[in-house]
Structures are given as structure tokens and as C-alpha cells.
PDB file of N, CA and C in Angstrom:
ATOM      1  N   TYR A1044     -54.378  36.372  -1.703  1.00  0.00           N
ATOM      2  CA  TYR A1044     -53.164  36.737  -1.219  1.00  0.00           C
ATOM      3  C   TYR A1044     -52.891  36.036  -0.365  1.00  0.00           C
ATOM      4  N   ILE A1045     -51.533  35.502   0.331  1.00  0.00           N
ATOM      5  CA  ILE A1045     -51.446  34.125   1.618  1.00  0.00           C
ATOM      6  C   ILE A1045     -49.967  35.141   1.852  1.00  0.00           C
ATOM      7  N   LEU A1046     -50.188  35.731   2.489  1.00  0.00           N
ATOM      8  CA  LEU A1046     -48.300  36.687   3.239  1.00  0.00           C
ATOM      9  C   LEU A1046     -48.447  35.688   4.989  1.00  0.00           C
ATOM     10  N   CYS A1047     -47.395  35.348   4.899  1.00  0.00           N
ATOM     11  CA  CYS A1047     -46.258  34.758   6.024  1.00  0.00           C
ATOM     12  C   CYS A1047     -45.656  35.511   6.854  1.00  0.00           C
ATOM     13  N   VAL A1048     -46.058  36.328   8.128  1.00  0.00           N
ATOM     14  CA  VAL A1048     -45.272  37.270   8.997  1.00  0.00           C
ATOM     15  C   VAL A1048     -44.937  36.901  10.135  1.00  0.00           C
ATOM     16  N   LYS A1049     -44.083  37.217  10.793  1.00  0.00           N
ATOM     17  CA  LYS A1049     -43.063  36.995  12.643  1.00  0.00           C
ATOM     18  C   LYS A1049     -42.937  38.070  12.904  1.00  0.00           C
ATOM     19  N   PRO A1050     -44.222  38.777  13.457  1.00  0.00           N
ATOM     20  CA  PRO A1050     -43.874  39.630  14.944  1.00  0.00           C
ATOM     21  C   PRO A1050     -42.563  39.942  15.518  1.00  0.00           C
ATOM     22  N   VAL A1051     -42.129  40.808  15.491  1.00  0.00           N
ATOM     23  CA  VAL A1051     -41.280  40.735  16.502  1.00  0.00           C
ATOM     24  C   VAL A1051     -41.369  41.419  17.422  1.00  0.00           C
ATOM     25  N   THR A1052     -41.745  42.056  18.207  1.00  0.00           N
ATOM     26  CA  THR A1052     -41.770  43.196  19.032  1.00  0.00           C
ATOM     27  C   THR A1052     -43.092  42.704  19.716  1.00  0.00           C
ATOM     28  N   GLY A1053     -43.765  42.534  19.534  1.00  0.00           N
ATOM     29  CA  GLY A1053     -44.893  41.763  20.103  1.00  0.00           C
ATOM     30  C   GLY A1053     -46.201  43.009  20.351  1.00  0.00           C
ATOM     31  N   ARG A1054     -46.285  44.638  19.497  1.00  0.00           N
ATOM     32  CA  ARG A1054     -46.517  45.157  19.816  1.00  0.00           C
ATOM     33  C   ARG A1054     -48.267  44.922  19.506  1.00  0.00           C
ATOM     34  N   PHE A1055     -49.010  45.979  20.393  1.00  0.00           N
ATOM     35  CA  PHE A1055     -50.118  45.349  19.824  1.00  0.00           C
ATOM     36  C   PHE A1055     -50.471  46.093  18.556  1.00  0.00           C
ATOM     37  N   HIS A1056     -51.212  45.278  17.238  1.00  0.00           N
ATOM     38  CA  HIS A1056     -51.825  45.723  16.295  1.00  0.00           C
ATOM     39  C   HIS A1056     -50.373  45.925  15.645  1.00  0.00           C
ATOM     40  N   GLN A1057     -49.154  45.396  15.448  1.00  0.00           N
ATOM     41  CA  GLN A1057     -48.316  45.382  14.887  1.00  0.00           C
ATOM     42  C   GLN A1057     -48.703  45.024  12.885  1.00  0.00           C
ATOM     43  N   ILE A1058     -48.832  43.743  12.953  1.00  0.00           N
ATOM     44  CA  ILE A1058     -49.081  43.322  12.097  1.00  0.00           C
ATOM     45  C   ILE A1058     -50.194  44.636  10.580  1.00  0.00           C
ATOM     46  N   ARG A1059     -51.273  44.268  11.232  1.00  0.00           N
ATOM     47  CA  ARG A1059     -52.519  45.477  10.537  1.00  0.00           C
ATOM     48  C   ARG A1059     -51.045  46.575  10.701  1.00  0.00           C
ATOM     49  N   ALA A1060     -51.158  47.328  11.424  1.00  0.00           N
ATOM     50  CA  ALA A1060     -50.854  48.611  11.476  1.00  0.00           C
ATOM     51  C   ALA A1060     -49.283  49.116  10.192  1.00  0.00           C
ATOM     52  N   GLN A1061     -48.563  47.816  10.166  1.00  0.00           N
ATOM     53  CA  GLN A1061     -46.943  47.640   9.330  1.00  0.00           C
ATOM     54  C   GLN A1061     -47.703  47.050   7.568  1.00  0.00           C
ATOM     55  N   LEU A1062     -48.409  46.792   7.923  1.00  0.00           N
ATOM     56  CA  LEU A1062     -49.461  46.150   6.078  1.00  0.00           C
ATOM     57  C   LEU A1062     -49.890  48.159   5.504  1.00  0.00           C
ATOM     58  N   SER A1063     -50.990  48.269   6.209  1.00  0.00           N
ATOM     59  CA  SER A1063     -51.476  49.360   5.953  1.00  0.00           C
ATOM     60  C   SER A1063     -50.408  50.258   6.086  1.00  0.00           C
ATOM     61  N   LYS A1064     -49.485  50.401   6.695  1.00  0.00           N
ATOM     62  CA  LYS A1064     -48.331  51.936   6.344  1.00  0.00           C
ATOM     63  C   LYS A1064     -47.898  51.271   4.565  1.00  0.00           C
ATOM     64  N   ILE A1065     -47.527  49.657   4.226  1.00  0.00           N
ATOM     65  CA  ILE A1065     -47.219  49.890   3.237  1.00  0.00           C
ATOM     66  C   ILE A1065     -48.586  49.791   1.968  1.00  0.00           C
ATOM     67  N   GLY A1066     -49.614  50.107   2.392  1.00  0.00           N
ATOM     68  CA  GLY A1066     -50.760  50.269   0.710  1.00  0.00           C
ATOM     69  C   GLY A1066     -50.993  48.652   1.276  1.00  0.00           C
ATOM     70  N   SER A1067     -50.924  47.892   2.091  1.00  0.00           N
ATOM     71  CA  SER A1067     -51.609  46.045   1.890  1.00  0.00           C
ATOM     72  C   SER A1067     -52.542  45.520   2.973  1.00  0.00           C
ATOM     73  N   THR A1068     -54.055  46.640   3.104  1.00  0.00           N
ATOM     74  CA  THR A1068     -54.464  46.311   4.395  1.00  0.00           C
ATOM     75  C   THR A1068     -55.088  45.275   4.579  1.00  0.00           C
ATOM     76  N   ILE A1069     -55.682  44.774   4.811  1.00  0.00           N
ATOM     77  CA  ILE A1069     -56.031  43.587   5.819  1.00  0.00           C
ATOM     78  C   ILE A1069     -56.844  43.632   4.593  1.00  0.00           C
ATOM     79  N   ILE A1070     -57.679  42.615   4.538  1.00  0.00           N
ATOM     80  CA  ILE A1070     -59.623  42.362   3.978  1.00  0.00           C
ATOM     81  C   ILE A1070     -61.202  42.907   4.552  1.00  0.00           C
ATOM     82  N   GLY A1071     -61.139  43.820   5.086  1.00  0.00           N
ATOM     83  CA  GLY A1071     -62.387  44.494   6.020  1.00  0.00           C
ATOM     84  C   GLY A1071     -61.251  44.963   7.450  1.00  0.00           C
ATOM     85  N   ASP A1072     -60.456  45.293   7.467  1.00  0.00           N
ATOM     86  CA  ASP A1072     -59.084  46.254   8.416  1.00  0.00           C
ATOM     87  C   ASP A1072     -60.047  47.665   8.341  1.00  0.00           C
ATOM     88  N   VAL A1073     -60.832  47.733   8.417  1.00  0.00           N
ATOM     89  CA  VAL A1073     -61.725  49.335   8.242  1.00  0.00           C
ATOM     90  C   VAL A1073     -60.729  50.358   9.293  1.00  0.00           C
ATOM     91  N   LYS A1074     -59.932  49.957   9.999  1.00  0.00           N
ATOM     92  CA  LYS A1074     -59.514  50.612  11.469  1.00  0.00           C
ATOM     93  C   LYS A1074     -58.557  51.281  10.610  1.00  0.00           C
ATOM     94  N   TYR A1075     -57.419  50.114   9.569  1.00  0.00           N
ATOM     95  CA  TYR A1075     -55.992  50.765   9.000  1.00  0.00           C
ATOM     96  C   TYR A1075     -56.075  50.881   7.936  1.00  0.00           C
ATOM     97  N   GLY A1076     -57.994  51.718   7.551  1.00  0.00           N
ATOM     98  CA  GLY A1076     -57.787  51.725   6.315  1.00  0.00           C
ATOM     99  C   GLY A1076     -58.857  51.171   5.454  1.00  0.00           C
ATOM    100  N   TYR A1077     -59.655  49.616   5.342  1.00  0.00           N
ATOM    101  CA  TYR A1077     -59.902  49.326   3.860  1.00  0.00           C
ATOM    102  C   TYR A1077     -61.220  49.836   4.024  1.00  0.00           C
ATOM    103  N   PRO A1078     -61.725  49.814   2.450  1.00  0.00           N
ATOM    104  CA  PRO A1078     -62.383  50.993   2.883  1.00  0.00           C
ATOM    105  C   PRO A1078     -64.093  50.778   2.790  1.00  0.00           C
ATOM    106  N   THR A1079     -64.255  50.007   2.452  1.00  0.00           N
ATOM    107  CA  THR A1079     -66.205  49.340   3.592  1.00  0.00           C
ATOM    108  C   THR A1079     -66.350  48.324   4.430  1.00  0.00           C
ATOM    109  N   PRO A1080     -66.292  47.998   5.729  1.00  0.00           N
ATOM    110  CA  PRO A1080     -66.559  46.124   6.472  1.00  0.00           C
ATOM    111  C   PRO A1080     -67.287  45.058   5.541  1.00  0.00           C
ATOM    112  N   ILE A1081     -67.107  43.871   5.870  1.00  0.00           N
ATOM    113  CA  ILE A1081     -67.217  42.791   5.298  1.00  0.00           C
ATOM    114  C   ILE A1081     -68.383  42.189   6.125  1.00  0.00           C
ATOM    115  N   ARG A1082     -69.560  41.986   5.085  1.00  0.00           N
ATOM    116  CA  ARG A1082     -70.963  41.633   6.119  1.00  0.00           C
ATOM    117  C   ARG A1082     -70.537  41.259   7.227  1.00  0.00           C
ATOM    118  N   ASN A1083     -69.558  40.443   8.115  1.00  0.00           N
ATOM    119  CA  ASN A1083     -69.632  40.007   9.197  1.00  0.00           C
ATOM    120  C   ASN A1083     -69.299  40.343  10.015  1.00  0.00           C
ATOM    121  N   LYS A1084     -68.317  41.553   9.774  1.00  0.00           N
ATOM    122  CA  LYS A1084     -67.210  42.694  10.596  1.00  0.00           C
ATOM    123  C   LYS A1084     -65.755  42.291  11.478  1.00  0.00           C
ATOM    124  N   SER A1085     -65.606  41.132  10.272  1.00  0.00           N
ATOM    125  CA  SER A1085     -63.959  40.537  10.981  1.00  0.00           C
ATOM    126  C   SER A1085     -63.267  40.510   9.551  1.00  0.00           C
ATOM    127  N   ILE A1086     -62.083  40.457  10.344  1.00  0.00           N
ATOM    128  CA  ILE A1086     -60.799  40.911   9.142  1.00  0.00           C
ATOM    129  C   ILE A1086     -60.295  39.490   8.630  1.00  0.00           C
ATOM    130  N   HIS A1087     -59.644  39.821   7.739  1.00  0.00           N
ATOM    131  CA  HIS A1087     -59.117  38.574   7.450  1.00  0.00           C
ATOM    132  C   HIS A1087     -57.707  38.252   7.867  1.00  0.00           C
ATOM    133  N   LEU A1088     -57.802  37.916   8.877  1.00  0.00           N
ATOM    134  CA  LEU A1088     -55.969  37.984   9.562  1.00  0.00           C
ATOM    135  C   LEU A1088     -56.285  36.169  10.837  1.00  0.00           C
ATOM    136  N   HIS A1089     -55.140  35.523   9.843  1.00  0.00           N
ATOM    137  CA  HIS A1089     -55.228  34.062  10.569  1.00  0.00           C
ATOM    138  C   HIS A1089     -54.430  33.418  11.317  1.00  0.00           C
ATOM    139  N   ALA A1090     -54.287  33.612  12.392  1.00  0.00           N
ATOM    140  CA  ALA A1090     -52.847  33.368  12.895  1.00  0.00           C
ATOM    141  C   ALA A1090     -52.633  31.274  12.599  1.00  0.00           C
ATOM    142  N   VAL A1091     -51.442  30.964  11.652  1.00  0.00           N
ATOM    143  CA  VAL A1091     -51.362  29.328  11.660  1.00  0.00           C
ATOM    144  C   VAL A1091     -50.875  28.676  12.586  1.00  0.00           C
ATOM    145  N   GLY A1092     -49.930  29.485  13.626  1.00  0.00           N
ATOM    146  CA  GLY A1092     -49.584  28.480  14.439  1.00  0.00           C
ATOM    147  C   GLY A1092     -48.267  29.581  15.596  1.00  0.00           C
ATOM    148  N   ILE A1093     -48.425  29.268  16.659  1.00  0.00           N
ATOM    149  CA  ILE A1093     -48.106  29.830  18.299  1.00  0.00           C
ATOM    150  C   ILE A1093     -46.758  29.812  18.744  1.00  0.00           C
ATOM    151  N   THR A1094     -46.200  30.301  19.001  1.00  0.00           N
ATOM    152  CA  THR A1094     -45.029  29.544  19.725  1.00  0.00           C
ATOM    153  C   THR A1094     -44.856  29.934  20.731  1.00  0.00           C
ATOM    154  N   PHE A1095     -44.903  29.400  21.799  1.00  0.00           N
ATOM    155  CA  PHE A1095     -44.702  29.757  23.744  1.00  0.00           C
ATOM    156  C   PHE A1095     -43.728  29.397  24.557  1.00  0.00           C
ATOM    157  N   LEU A1096     -43.552  29.376  25.737  1.00  0.00           N
ATOM    158  CA  LEU A1096     -43.327  29.253  26.583  1.00  0.00           C
ATOM    159  C   LEU A1096     -44.803  28.282  27.401  1.00  0.00           C
ATOM    160  N   HIS A1097     -44.222  27.034  28.082  1.00  0.00           N
ATOM    161  CA  HIS A1097     -45.303  26.307  28.869  1.00  0.00           C
ATOM    162  C   HIS A1097     -44.724  26.968  30.192  1.00  0.00           C
ATOM    163  N   PRO A1098     -46.486  27.899  31.020  1.00  0.00           N
ATOM    164  CA  PRO A1098     -46.020  28.610  31.834  1.00  0.00           C
ATOM    165  C   PRO A1098     -45.236  27.721  33.356  1.00  0.00           C
ATOM    166  N   VAL A1099     -45.635  26.463  33.322  1.00  0.00           N
ATOM    167  CA  VAL A1099     -45.409  25.668  34.271  1.00  0.00           C
ATOM    168  C   VAL A1099     -43.897  24.916  34.224  1.00  0.00           C
ATOM    169  N   LYS A1100     -43.452  24.238  32.425  1.00  0.00           N
ATOM    170  CA  LYS A1100     -42.668  23.244  31.838  1.00  0.00           C
ATOM    171  C   LYS A1100     -41.385  24.444  31.971  1.00  0.00           C
ATOM    172  N   GLN A1101     -42.282  25.277  31.081  1.00  0.00           N
ATOM    173  CA  GLN A1101     -41.267  26.314  30.357  1.00  0.00           C
ATOM    174  C   GLN A1101     -40.352  25.535  30.094  1.00  0.00           C
ATOM    175  N   GLU A1102     -40.990  25.048  28.468  1.00  0.00           N
ATOM    176  CA  GLU A1102     -40.585  24.540  27.480  1.00  0.00           C
ATOM    177  C   GLU A1102     -41.045  24.484  26.651  1.00  0.00           C
ATOM    178  N   PRO A1103     -40.580  24.826  25.498  1.00  0.00           N
ATOM    179  CA  PRO A1103     -41.772  25.721  24.405  1.00  0.00           C
ATOM    180  C   PRO A1103     -42.435  24.693  23.511  1.00  0.00           C
ATOM    181  N   LEU A1104     -43.873  25.102  24.017  1.00  0.00           N
ATOM    182  CA  LEU A1104     -45.381  25.275  22.843  1.00  0.00           C
ATOM    183  C   LEU A1104     -45.915  25.708  22.017  1.00  0.00           C
ATOM    184  N   ARG A1105     -45.914  24.678  20.892  1.00  0.00           N
ATOM    185  CA  ARG A1105     -46.538  24.746  19.811  1.00  0.00           C
ATOM    186  C   ARG A1105     -47.630  24.513  19.192  1.00  0.00           C
ATOM    187  N   ILE A1106     -48.146  25.102  18.411  1.00  0.00           N
ATOM    188  CA  ILE A1106     -49.924  24.985  18.664  1.00  0.00           C
ATOM    189  C   ILE A1106     -50.441  25.815  16.882  1.00  0.00           C
ATOM    190  N   ILE A1107     -50.825  24.219  15.684  1.00  0.00           N
ATOM    191  CA  ILE A1107     -49.944  25.115  15.003  1.00  0.00           C
ATOM    192  C   ILE A1107     -52.224  24.787  14.676  1.00  0.00           C
ATOM    193  N   CYS A1108     -52.738  25.655  13.572  1.00  0.00           N
ATOM    194  CA  CYS A1108     -54.511  25.688  13.302  1.00  0.00           C
ATOM    195  C   CYS A1108     -54.128  25.805  11.929  1.00  0.00           C
ATOM    196  N   ALA A1109     -54.683  24.865  11.240  1.00  0.00           N
ATOM    197  CA  ALA A1109     -54.719  25.658   8.829  1.00  0.00           C
ATOM    198  C   ALA A1109     -55.902  26.087   9.735  1.00  0.00           C
ATOM    199  N   PRO A1110     -56.195  27.041   8.239  1.00  0.00           N
ATOM    200  CA  PRO A1110     -57.753  27.499   8.526  1.00  0.00           C
ATOM    201  C   PRO A1110     -57.903  26.459   7.225  1.00  0.00           C
ATOM    202  N   ASP A1111     -59.412  26.405   7.465  1.00  0.00           N
ATOM    203  CA  ASP A1111     -59.787  25.163   6.012  1.00  0.00           C
ATOM    204  C   ASP A1111     -59.666  25.373   4.416  1.00  0.00           C
ATOM    205  N   TRP A1112     -59.458  26.908   4.999  1.00  0.00           N
ATOM    206  CA  TRP A1112     -59.157  26.806   3.160  1.00  0.00           C
ATOM    207  C   TRP A1112     -57.733  26.938   2.766  1.00  0.00           C
ATOM    208  N   LEU A1113     -56.820  26.506   3.348  1.00  0.00           N
ATOM    209  CA  LEU A1113     -55.623  26.368   3.811  1.00  0.00           C
ATOM    210  C   LEU A1113     -55.525  25.236   3.007  1.00  0.00           C
ATOM    211  N   ASN A1114     -54.667  24.671   1.683  1.00  0.00           N
ATOM    212  CA  ASN A1114     -54.699  23.381   1.523  1.00  0.00           C
ATOM    213  C   ASN A1114     -53.691  22.834   1.599  1.00  0.00           C
ATOM    214  N   GLN A1115     -53.408  21.607   1.617  1.00  0.00           N
ATOM    215  CA  GLN A1115     -52.100  20.664   1.567  1.00  0.00           C
ATOM    216  C   GLN A1115     -50.775  21.428   1.770  1.00  0.00           C
ATOM    217  N   ALA A1116     -51.029  21.328   0.514  1.00  0.00           N
ATOM    218  CA  ALA A1116     -49.329  22.287  -0.777  1.00  0.00           C
ATOM    219  C   ALA A1116     -48.248  23.650   0.085  1.00  0.00           C
ATOM    220  N   GLU A1117     -49.650  24.316   0.793  1.00  0.00           N
ATOM    221  CA  GLU A1117     -50.273  25.311   0.493  1.00  0.00           C
ATOM    222  C   GLU A1117     -49.474  25.558   2.399  1.00  0.00           C
ATOM    223  N   MET A1118     -49.714  24.195   2.642  1.00  0.00           N
ATOM    224  CA  MET A1118     -49.106  24.153   4.027  1.00  0.00           C
ATOM    225  C   MET A1118     -47.962  24.117   4.820  1.00  0.00           C
ATOM    226  N   ASP A1119     -47.462  22.680   3.424  1.00  0.00           N
ATOM    227  CA  ASP A1119     -46.580  22.370   3.243  1.00  0.00           C
ATOM    228  C   ASP A1119     -45.552  23.919   3.582  1.00  0.00           C
ATOM    229  N   ALA A1120     -45.657  24.415   2.612  1.00  0.00           N
ATOM    230  CA  ALA A1120     -45.629  25.396   2.111  1.00  0.00           C
ATOM    231  C   ALA A1120     -44.908  26.091   3.257  1.00  0.00           C
ATOM    232  N   LEU A1121     -45.745  26.455   3.461  1.00  0.00           N
ATOM    233  CA  LEU A1121     -45.595  27.526   5.101  1.00  0.00           C
ATOM    234  C   LEU A1121     -45.631  27.079   5.999  1.00  0.00           C
ATOM    235  N   SER A1122     -44.534  25.694   6.285  1.00  0.00           N
ATOM    236  CA  SER A1122     -43.845  25.030   7.680  1.00  0.00           C
ATOM    237  C   SER A1122     -42.518  24.939   7.897  1.00  0.00           C
ATOM    238  N   GLY A1123     -42.197  25.658   6.792  1.00  0.00           N
ATOM    239  CA  GLY A1123     -40.391  26.065   7.591  1.00  0.00           C
ATOM    240  C   GLY A1123     -40.854  27.295   8.445  1.00  0.00           C
ATOM    241  N   TYR A1124     -41.825  28.298   8.323  1.00  0.00           N
ATOM    242  CA  TYR A1124     -41.827  30.286   9.114  1.00  0.00           C
ATOM    243  C   TYR A1124     -42.195  29.455  10.041  1.00  0.00           C
ATOM    244  N   LEU A1125     -43.015  28.620  10.376  1.00  0.00           N
ATOM    245  CA  LEU A1125     -44.146  28.214  11.736  1.00  0.00           C
ATOM    246  C   LEU A1125     -42.561  27.652  12.415  1.00  0.00           C
ATOM    247  N   SER A1126     -41.781  27.216  12.631  1.00  0.00           N
ATOM    248  CA  SER A1126     -40.482  27.248  13.595  1.00  0.00           C
ATOM    249  C   SER A1126     -40.486  27.878  13.899  1.00  0.00           C
TER     250      SER A1126
END
């Protein structure tokens, strides 16, 4: 499954903790309840985009980094959530 989530508070591990609380642990996230680690010890969590204020210009700076496994149709479907 692909989920699109927008953290509100910026709290540490917010996405991981909330998904675990509803029984939807991220693959490989042993700390939050996934049963076994995956071979390379990573978790399957990827930020497709982030927006923040440029530290000097004080203008919004948006960075998009689609994972290679996401096709164009899926990226188009997510584009509304990346603003």
C-alpha cells in the first residue's frame, strides 16, 4: 500500500508511532511493532516531498524526490498532496 500522510506537529517519529497505534506498522519498523527486521535493517518509509522556508530568502522551498518504484500515474495521483 502507498499512504500519503502529512505530519502536523513535527513530533519525532510521529508517522511511525501513529501508524503503529492503528495496527499499520511500517514494513521493517521493529521499534514500532513490525515482527521481524528486513535484511538491510531499513524501514519502508520514504518522503516524496518536503516544503520549508529558505533560511535566507524566507521563501517557500519545495523539494520532490519520487522513489524509483513509483510510476508516473501514481506520482500524478499524489501531486495534490505535495503542495
